[in-house]
Amino acid sequence: MNTMQNEKLGAISELIKNRRSVRAFKSDPIDTGLITELLNVAVWAPTHGLREPWRFILYKGEARKPLAEAMIRTYTAEEKERLAAQKLDYFMQIPAHLVVVMNEDPRQKQWEEDFACVCCLIQNFQLAAWEAGVGVVWKTNPFIHSPNFREAVGVKPGEKIVGLLHIGYPEQVPAVRQRTDAREKLIIKESV
């Protein structure tokens, strides 16, 4: 590997290690053009057969309120009483929410390939956003499976919500949480 390759590998490696899931955002708005640019980087994820099984629904401004209300409607009566006001306030403080949707192929192999590539796309988006100084947290709460929530946000039959991304400039960056060294989970087989 030449020096230039080492430098590129180092920059990518540092970006991956430094990225954090951000849950506290500044109120500064995020430009839709920037989110589009980040998505246009993210779509370079590996995609089997170039199927590109994804689509996106972006919520900003006042549209965040019906998104939050659709989520709150999935709560039990007790959860609504305890959490509704807090969750509505939280959703309205986050500058943008991106629903990442995939087509559900009825063939198991293709479904798994498509799910994997959409997950890669989300990671690409998070890394590109982090590089641009934008924070993201990828949420997969139970409400994404609710038929009522899916209908409210425009998810069609034959589609799956892979994640709801909260997007904004970080108010607070979480501390590093160490990962287990891969050697502890690696089995190496070199001969029969």
Phi, psi and omega in degrees: 000130181279172184300318181298319177297319178298319179296317179295316179299319179298316181295317179293317180299317179294320178300315180298315183289330184273343181298141178229152171279119185260131180241349178242117187243150170288160181278354180304133180292154175255127180294134178300326178298322178294316179298320177296318177300316179296320177296323180290340169280315185300326184291357175277012174298152175299134179221113183304129179062017183051039181288332181043067189278022187251158165208168190223145175233117184258130178245122177222171175055220182292341179294344177295329183295309178296332175296311179298318180296323177296322177294314182298325179297342179277351182283156171289166179302319180294317179295319178300313181297320185277326192242343191305309183297317180297314181292320177299313178300316180299312181298322182286340178278338181278127185299325183209149176231132180239118175270123180257120188241143175236150171287136179263104178287133181290345179276126186304312182301313180294322178301313180296318177299317182293318178298316180298317183288328177291323175297320176299318178301316180297318177297317176303316180299314180299318181292316178297320178296315181300319178299328180272004179083017182252137179263151181217144165231135182263114183253139177227042181300159182305331183299338181293345179263353182289127177303322180293319178295313181303315180295318182298327182265000175089023176275128187270160171304142182086011177235155179233138171278117179273333177184158171247116182262125172268132189228134176179174176283133185296129170276324182216132178257123181299154177291160177295136172243116186299151176254155176291135177301131183302331180299334179287345182239014185255129172250127182248127177238120182243344179214166182278000000 
